[in-house]
Amino acid sequence: MPFRTIIEPFRIQSVAPLRMTTPAQRHEAVVAAGYNLFGLHALDVMIDLLTDSGTGAMSRDQWAAIQHGDESYAGSPSYDIFREAVQNLFPFKHVIPTHQGRAAEKILFTALGGKGKAVPNNTHFDTTRANIEYSGAQAVDLVIAEGRDPANLHPFKGNMDVAALDAFLSSHSGQVPVAFITITNNSGGGQPVSLENLRQTSAVCRRHGVPLFLDACRFAENAWFIREREPGQQDREVADIVREMASLADGMTMSAKKDPMGNIGGWLALNDDALAEQCRNLLILTEGFPTYGGLAGRDLEALAQGLREVVDHDYLRYRIRSTAYLGDALAKAGIPVVQPIGGHAVYLDARALLPHIAPLQYPGQALAVALYESGGVRGCEIGTVMFGRQADGSEKAATLDLVRLAIPRRTYTQSHIDYVIEVCEEVARKAKALRGYRIVAEPAQLRHFTARFAPLA
Ligand code: F0G
């Protein structure tokens, strides 16, 4: 290609206003929210990088597909269109729609979890871990050592530690109903898993007779990294790589709010007939009839179209490059970020930027609040606030204290991101003046969503 600039492979057809706010307004808003950014009113946020989940822009063709939705309670043709789009990439026998990813997790772990069981993963996402633990089972993270080191440049830091998995399955024989692998590894920095590692993980699981499921939220981004980084994959279609990833697993849970480009949706897909029947029965209890799950027919149509768009190479090249654009600029400015830059987000290393704030004083929270107060940028703490509380009620430092700046798909332009870079630089300049926090109120589970904080003196 003769030009260096990778342009957005779309033009904007419909826009939503973005409200400008002052530092004083933002201070007032964050105090009222108990310094928890989940408690903010979204209109008080200028650039919302809280999540890439359900916050992206749908395409013209997805909106058109919505008009095609059929809202029949049972046997909707929109379900067939959805199922065919899923199976085109993930040819599992049973495809069970749910309203989002955690509903699929809840159903699966209700069927498979329970006291005395254990579920390994490279790194469990918070809802996955919570659903496993809620069932009484244990959630175990077995990512490779490089995946725990924010500065390590390993190209596939999401990889499973295959030897550790093998040992775990031996020592927990009969206790592991399913093993998981999360692509890309969100809680570990949006890092990809290599095809070779998936093959080895799959082989170990098969040898132990344990089914392997994908937590496949960001499968297309993962496949693009495989195409870019893994020897011998450079000439392959992303869709083809995805099909190979699926062939190595026995099922999947999915949040369709990520790579399928939906504002809502998810699914559970699997090959086992008896387990599928059990899951469909649970689905009917809380989500709905198996041809719509928790979704409207129109949602199923939008997701089918999103699945066609997300494996487009021009889209993925732009997606991965634009995330790296933010991360590279921050690294160049001396701000510690998880390397290499992940697919959907840039992760700031708050513990490294704020060494004067101890992990139990939540450096990630301090950084996230500062980014908001300074520039109206909302990120998300992924660290001791999110993971520090133990099952017995005690608290310990998480492996890392990060702030995730997640990029909604096709939503912000390069000038928005240039602004975010400036805000981060400004906060980094005054890093020494930032203070830690203490928690003044928290719920028993998933505390990061609703806990209230107070700044330390
Ligand atoms: N698994 C992973 C790896 C996720 O990132 C998420 C959601 C889920 C499962 C649950 O899916 O939200 O549709 O119920 N992650 C979002 C995030 C919320 O911000 O990273 P869901």
PDB file of N, CA, C and O and ligand atoms in Angstrom, residues 50-53 100-103 105 125-128 182 184 186 215 217-218 254-258 265 344 404, ligand 1:
ATOM      1  N   LEU A  50     -15.377   2.952  28.775  1.00  0.00           N
ATOM      2  CA  LEU A  50     -15.673   2.011  29.857  1.00  0.00           C
ATOM      3  C   LEU A  50     -15.659   0.585  29.335  1.00  0.00           C
ATOM      4  O   LEU A  50     -15.188  -0.327  29.992  1.00  0.00           O
ATOM      5  N   THR A  51     -16.200   0.411  28.158  1.00  0.00           N
ATOM      6  CA  THR A  51     -16.308  -0.938  27.598  1.00  0.00           C
ATOM      7  C   THR A  51     -16.466  -0.872  26.085  1.00  0.00           C
ATOM      8  O   THR A  51     -16.888   0.157  25.540  1.00  0.00           O
ATOM      9  N   ASP A  52     -16.132  -1.961  25.447  1.00  0.00           N
ATOM     10  CA  ASP A  52     -16.411  -2.124  24.019  1.00  0.00           C
ATOM     11  C   ASP A  52     -17.644  -3.021  23.858  1.00  0.00           C
ATOM     12  O   ASP A  52     -17.875  -3.573  22.792  1.00  0.00           O
ATOM     13  N   SER A  53     -18.417  -3.168  24.919  1.00  0.00           N
ATOM     14  CA  SER A  53     -19.493  -4.156  24.930  1.00  0.00           C
ATOM     15  C   SER A  53     -20.838  -3.520  24.654  1.00  0.00           C
ATOM     16  O   SER A  53     -21.387  -2.811  25.514  1.00  0.00           O
ATOM     17  N   GLN A 100     -27.335 -11.954  26.603  1.00  0.00           N
ATOM     18  CA  GLN A 100     -25.934 -11.550  26.497  1.00  0.00           C
ATOM     19  C   GLN A 100     -25.052 -12.683  26.978  1.00  0.00           C
ATOM     20  O   GLN A 100     -25.555 -13.772  27.297  1.00  0.00           O
ATOM     21  N   GLY A 101     -23.739 -12.443  27.034  1.00  0.00           N
ATOM     22  CA  GLY A 101     -22.812 -13.537  27.307  1.00  0.00           C
ATOM     23  C   GLY A 101     -23.015 -14.189  28.660  1.00  0.00           C
ATOM     24  O   GLY A 101     -22.978 -15.411  28.806  1.00  0.00           O
ATOM     25  N   ARG A 102     -23.251 -13.372  29.680  1.00  0.00           N
ATOM     26  CA  ARG A 102     -23.341 -13.918  31.039  1.00  0.00           C
ATOM     27  C   ARG A 102     -24.563 -14.803  31.219  1.00  0.00           C
ATOM     28  O   ARG A 102     -24.578 -15.661  32.093  1.00  0.00           O
ATOM     29  N   ALA A 103     -25.577 -14.606  30.398  1.00  0.00           N
ATOM     30  CA  ALA A 103     -26.748 -15.485  30.473  1.00  0.00           C
ATOM     31  C   ALA A 103     -26.365 -16.877  29.977  1.00  0.00           C
ATOM     32  O   ALA A 103     -26.789 -17.898  30.540  1.00  0.00           O
ATOM     33  N   GLU A 105     -23.363 -18.057  30.203  1.00  0.00           N
ATOM     34  CA  GLU A 105     -22.501 -18.600  31.278  1.00  0.00           C
ATOM     35  C   GLU A 105     -23.358 -19.157  32.413  1.00  0.00           C
ATOM     36  O   GLU A 105     -23.100 -20.247  32.929  1.00  0.00           O
ATOM     37  N   PHE A 125     -13.022 -14.077  32.735  1.00  0.00           N
ATOM     38  CA  PHE A 125     -13.596 -12.731  32.837  1.00  0.00           C
ATOM     39  C   PHE A 125     -14.418 -12.669  34.124  1.00  0.00           C
ATOM     40  O   PHE A 125     -14.823 -13.703  34.660  1.00  0.00           O
ATOM     41  N   ASP A 126     -14.699 -11.463  34.629  1.00  0.00           N
ATOM     42  CA  ASP A 126     -15.324 -11.360  35.958  1.00  0.00           C
ATOM     43  C   ASP A 126     -16.683 -12.056  36.048  1.00  0.00           C
ATOM     44  O   ASP A 126     -16.972 -12.732  37.031  1.00  0.00           O
ATOM     45  N   THR A 127     -17.523 -11.923  35.002  1.00  0.00           N
ATOM     46  CA  THR A 127     -18.847 -12.571  35.086  1.00  0.00           C
ATOM     47  C   THR A 127     -18.723 -14.090  34.987  1.00  0.00           C
ATOM     48  O   THR A 127     -19.518 -14.817  35.581  1.00  0.00           O
ATOM     49  N   THR A 128     -17.734 -14.554  34.236  1.00  0.00           N
ATOM     50  CA  THR A 128     -17.518 -15.996  34.097  1.00  0.00           C
ATOM     51  C   THR A 128     -17.099 -16.567  35.442  1.00  0.00           C
ATOM     52  O   THR A 128     -17.664 -17.555  35.924  1.00  0.00           O
ATOM     53  N   THR A 182     -10.319 -18.165  26.747  1.00  0.00           N
ATOM     54  CA  THR A 182     -10.939 -16.880  26.422  1.00  0.00           C
ATOM     55  C   THR A 182     -10.144 -16.212  25.307  1.00  0.00           C
ATOM     56  O   THR A 182      -8.942 -15.976  25.462  1.00  0.00           O
ATOM     57  N   THR A 184     -10.157 -12.954  22.661  1.00  0.00           N
ATOM     58  CA  THR A 184      -8.862 -12.700  23.259  1.00  0.00           C
ATOM     59  C   THR A 184      -8.983 -12.655  24.791  1.00  0.00           C
ATOM     60  O   THR A 184     -10.095 -12.535  25.301  1.00  0.00           O
ATOM     61  N   ASN A 186      -9.356 -11.069  27.738  1.00  0.00           N
ATOM     62  CA  ASN A 186      -9.742  -9.716  28.134  1.00  0.00           C
ATOM     63  C   ASN A 186      -9.073  -9.297  29.438  1.00  0.00           C
ATOM     64  O   ASN A 186      -8.379  -8.280  29.500  1.00  0.00           O
ATOM     65  N   ASP A 215     -14.584 -19.006  25.228  1.00  0.00           N
ATOM     66  CA  ASP A 215     -15.268 -17.756  25.545  1.00  0.00           C
ATOM     67  C   ASP A 215     -14.827 -16.832  24.414  1.00  0.00           C
ATOM     68  O   ASP A 215     -13.733 -16.276  24.434  1.00  0.00           O
ATOM     69  N   CYS A 217     -15.845 -13.994  22.788  1.00  0.00           N
ATOM     70  CA  CYS A 217     -16.319 -12.618  22.550  1.00  0.00           C
ATOM     71  C   CYS A 217     -15.571 -11.883  21.434  1.00  0.00           C
ATOM     72  O   CYS A 217     -16.163 -11.228  20.598  1.00  0.00           O
ATOM     73  N   ARG A 218     -14.233 -12.010  21.442  1.00  0.00           N
ATOM     74  CA  ARG A 218     -13.438 -11.216  20.495  1.00  0.00           C
ATOM     75  C   ARG A 218     -12.666 -12.142  19.546  1.00  0.00           C
ATOM     76  O   ARG A 218     -11.478 -11.981  19.299  1.00  0.00           O
ATOM     77  N   MET A 254     -20.793 -16.887  24.312  1.00  0.00           N
ATOM     78  CA  MET A 254     -20.524 -15.727  23.475  1.00  0.00           C
ATOM     79  C   MET A 254     -21.276 -14.505  23.949  1.00  0.00           C
ATOM     80  O   MET A 254     -22.470 -14.594  24.261  1.00  0.00           O
ATOM     81  N   SER A 255     -20.594 -13.397  23.990  1.00  0.00           N
ATOM     82  CA  SER A 255     -21.257 -12.112  24.118  1.00  0.00           C
ATOM     83  C   SER A 255     -21.289 -11.488  22.740  1.00  0.00           C
ATOM     84  O   SER A 255     -20.255 -11.133  22.184  1.00  0.00           O
ATOM     85  N   ALA A 256     -22.476 -11.347  22.171  1.00  0.00           N
ATOM     86  CA  ALA A 256     -22.608 -10.783  20.823  1.00  0.00           C
ATOM     87  C   ALA A 256     -22.492  -9.267  20.839  1.00  0.00           C
ATOM     88  O   ALA A 256     -22.620  -8.614  19.809  1.00  0.00           O
ATOM     89  N   LYS A 257     -22.214  -8.707  22.033  1.00  0.00           N
ATOM     90  CA  LYS A 257     -22.038  -7.266  22.168  1.00  0.00           C
ATOM     91  C   LYS A 257     -20.615  -6.845  21.808  1.00  0.00           C
ATOM     92  O   LYS A 257     -20.284  -5.675  21.871  1.00  0.00           O
ATOM     93  N   LYS A 258     -19.775  -7.824  21.492  1.00  0.00           N
ATOM     94  CA  LYS A 258     -18.412  -7.497  21.101  1.00  0.00           C
ATOM     95  C   LYS A 258     -18.265  -7.702  19.587  1.00  0.00           C
ATOM     96  O   LYS A 258     -18.868  -6.998  18.807  1.00  0.00           O
ATOM     97  N   GLY A 265     -27.044  -9.089  22.967  1.00  0.00           N
ATOM     98  CA  GLY A 265     -27.086 -10.446  22.416  1.00  0.00           C
ATOM     99  C   GLY A 265     -25.969 -11.339  22.911  1.00  0.00           C
ATOM    100  O   GLY A 265     -24.966 -10.881  23.461  1.00  0.00           O
ATOM    101  N   HIS A 344      -8.922  -4.875  21.630  1.00  0.00           N
ATOM    102  CA  HIS A 344     -10.092  -4.014  21.817  1.00  0.00           C
ATOM    103  C   HIS A 344      -9.831  -2.882  22.786  1.00  0.00           C
ATOM    104  O   HIS A 344     -10.726  -2.066  23.024  1.00  0.00           O
ATOM    105  N   ARG A 404      -8.399  -0.004  31.982  1.00  0.00           N
ATOM    106  CA  ARG A 404      -8.654  -0.357  30.594  1.00  0.00           C
ATOM    107  C   ARG A 404      -9.358   0.784  29.885  1.00  0.00           C
ATOM    108  O   ARG A 404     -10.374   1.280  30.350  1.00  0.00           O
TER     109      ARG A 404
HETATM  110  N1  F0G B   1     -16.468 -13.031  28.575  1.00  0.00           N
HETATM  111  C1  F0G B   1     -15.640 -12.013  28.280  1.00  0.00           C
HETATM  112  C2  F0G B   1     -14.226 -12.315  27.876  1.00  0.00           C
HETATM  113  C3  F0G B   1     -16.098 -10.700  28.330  1.00  0.00           C
HETATM  114  O1  F0G B   1     -15.267  -9.717  28.012  1.00  0.00           O
HETATM  115  C4  F0G B   1     -17.439 -10.467  28.702  1.00  0.00           C
HETATM  116  C5  F0G B   1     -17.956  -9.115  28.803  1.00  0.00           C
HETATM  117  C6  F0G B   1     -18.278 -11.549  29.001  1.00  0.00           C
HETATM  118  C7  F0G B   1     -17.744 -12.823  28.919  1.00  0.00           C
HETATM  119  C8  F0G B   1     -19.712 -11.370  29.405  1.00  0.00           C
HETATM  120  O2  F0G B   1     -20.501 -10.935  28.345  1.00  0.00           O
HETATM  121  O3  F0G B   1     -21.287  -8.662  29.024  1.00  0.00           O
HETATM  122  O4  F0G B   1     -22.441  -9.938  27.230  1.00  0.00           O
HETATM  123  O5  F0G B   1     -22.651 -10.639  29.565  1.00  0.00           O
HETATM  124  N2  F0G B   1     -17.193  -8.118  28.859  1.00  0.00           N
HETATM  125  C9  F0G B   1     -17.593  -6.742  28.911  1.00  0.00           C
HETATM  126  C10 F0G B   1     -16.369  -5.902  29.065  1.00  0.00           C
HETATM  127  C11 F0G B   1     -18.685  -6.420  29.873  1.00  0.00           C
HETATM  128  O6  F0G B   1     -16.514  -4.702  29.331  1.00  0.00           O
HETATM  129  O7  F0G B   1     -15.261  -6.392  28.884  1.00  0.00           O
HETATM  130  P1  F0G B   1     -21.780  -9.991  28.554  1.00  0.00           P
END
